[in-house]
């Protein structure tokens, strides 16, 4: 997870991930879209590959890169856990619901008892 987080911290690497999400691209095709040198793009690709965020396969003289969504799974789970309420928050929400239900039941019982007494 730490490697993935470090890898996506760089805006160029995030842009590369968006590029290879939907299509396989060669390092040259990726490098042509950036104002940085090819060696710099190669270093970014190496970081992404070593962190498991992209896969590469050799086809003839070209190395094609594509997104490996499994590389983001641990980071996704961690972020999702941060975004969901903690256990206590869920328990307090449940308690609030139960208190409201109990109050409603008591009110309904009182109204029914009052209706029987007046009848």
Coordinates of C-alpha atoms in Angstrom, one line a residue:
X1 CA 0.0 0.0 0.0
X2 CA 2.8 2.4 0.9
X3 CA 4.5 1.9 -2.5
X4 CA 1.2 2.6 -4.3
X5 CA 0.6 5.7 -2.3
X6 CA 4.1 7.0 -3.0
X7 CA 3.7 6.2 -6.6
X8 CA 0.4 8.1 -7.1
X9 CA 1.8 11.1 -5.1
X10 CA 3.4 12.4 -8.3
X11 CA 1.1 14.2 -10.9
X12 CA 3.0 12.7 -13.9
X13 CA 2.5 9.2 -12.6
X14 CA -1.2 9.8 -12.0
X15 CA -1.5 11.1 -15.5
X16 CA 0.3 8.0 -16.8
X17 CA -2.2 5.8 -14.9
X18 CA -5.1 7.6 -16.5
X19 CA -3.5 7.1 -19.9
X20 CA -3.0 3.4 -19.6
X21 CA -6.3 2.7 -17.8
X22 CA -8.1 2.2 -21.1
X23 CA -5.4 1.4 -23.6
X24 CA -2.0 -0.2 -23.8
X25 CA 0.7 2.3 -24.6
X26 CA 4.4 2.0 -25.3
X27 CA 6.9 4.0 -23.3
X28 CA 7.5 6.2 -26.4
X29 CA 3.8 7.0 -26.8
X30 CA 3.6 7.9 -23.1
X31 CA 6.7 10.0 -23.2
X32 CA 5.5 11.9 -26.3
X33 CA 2.6 13.3 -24.2
X34 CA 4.8 15.0 -21.6
X35 CA 7.2 17.9 -21.6
X36 CA 9.8 15.9 -19.7
X37 CA 12.6 13.8 -21.1
X38 CA 12.2 10.1 -22.1
X39 CA 14.5 9.0 -19.3
X40 CA 12.4 10.8 -16.8
X41 CA 9.2 9.1 -18.1
X42 CA 11.1 5.8 -18.0
X43 CA 11.9 6.3 -14.3
X44 CA 8.2 7.1 -13.7
X45 CA 7.2 3.9 -15.5
X46 CA 9.7 1.9 -13.4
X47 CA 8.2 3.3 -10.2
X48 CA 4.7 2.4 -11.3
X49 CA 5.8 -1.1 -12.4
X50 CA 7.7 -1.8 -9.1
X51 CA 4.7 -0.6 -7.1
X52 CA 2.4 -3.0 -9.0
X53 CA 0.3 -0.3 -10.5
X54 CA 1.1 -1.0 -14.1
X55 CA 2.1 -4.2 -16.0
X56 CA 4.3 -4.3 -19.0
X57 CA 4.7 -6.8 -21.7
X58 CA 7.2 -7.0 -24.5
X59 CA 5.8 -7.4 -28.0
X60 CA 8.6 -7.4 -30.6
X61 CA 10.8 -4.3 -29.9
X62 CA 8.1 -2.5 -28.0
X63 CA 7.2 -2.7 -24.3
X64 CA 3.5 -2.0 -23.7
X65 CA 2.2 -0.6 -20.4
X66 CA -1.3 -1.1 -19.0
X67 CA -3.0 -0.4 -15.7
X68 CA -3.0 -3.1 -13.1
X69 CA -6.1 -2.3 -10.9
X70 CA -5.1 -5.0 -8.4
X71 CA -2.1 -2.8 -7.4
X72 CA -4.6 -0.2 -6.0
X73 CA -6.7 -2.7 -4.0
X74 CA -5.0 -2.4 -0.6
X75 CA -4.9 1.4 -0.9
X76 CA -8.6 1.4 -2.0
X77 CA -9.6 -0.7 1.0
X78 CA -7.6 1.6 3.4
X79 CA -9.2 4.7 2.0
X80 CA -12.7 3.2 2.0
X81 CA -12.2 2.3 5.7
X82 CA -11.3 5.9 6.4
X83 CA -14.4 7.2 4.7
X84 CA -16.9 4.9 6.5
X85 CA -18.1 5.7 10.0
X86 CA -16.1 4.2 12.8
X87 CA -17.8 1.5 14.9
X88 CA -18.8 3.9 17.6
X89 CA -20.5 6.2 15.2
X90 CA -22.5 3.3 13.8
X91 CA -23.5 2.2 17.3
X92 CA -24.6 5.7 18.3
X93 CA -26.7 6.0 15.1
X94 CA -28.3 2.6 16.0
X95 CA -28.9 3.8 19.6
X96 CA -30.5 7.0 18.3
X97 CA -32.8 5.0 16.1
X98 CA -33.8 2.7 19.0
X99 CA -34.5 5.7 21.3
X100 CA -36.8 7.3 18.6
X101 CA -38.6 4.0 18.1
X102 CA -39.1 3.5 21.9
X103 CA -40.5 7.1 22.2
X104 CA -42.8 6.5 19.3
X105 CA -44.1 3.2 20.8
X106 CA -44.7 4.9 24.2
X107 CA -46.6 7.8 22.5
X108 CA -48.7 5.3 20.5
X109 CA -49.5 3.3 23.7
X110 CA -50.5 6.4 25.5
X111 CA -52.8 7.5 22.7
X112 CA -54.4 4.0 22.5
X113 CA -54.9 4.0 26.3
X114 CA -56.5 7.5 26.2
X115 CA -58.8 6.4 23.3
X116 CA -60.0 3.4 25.3
X117 CA -60.6 5.5 28.4
X118 CA -62.7 8.0 26.6
X119 CA -64.7 5.4 24.8

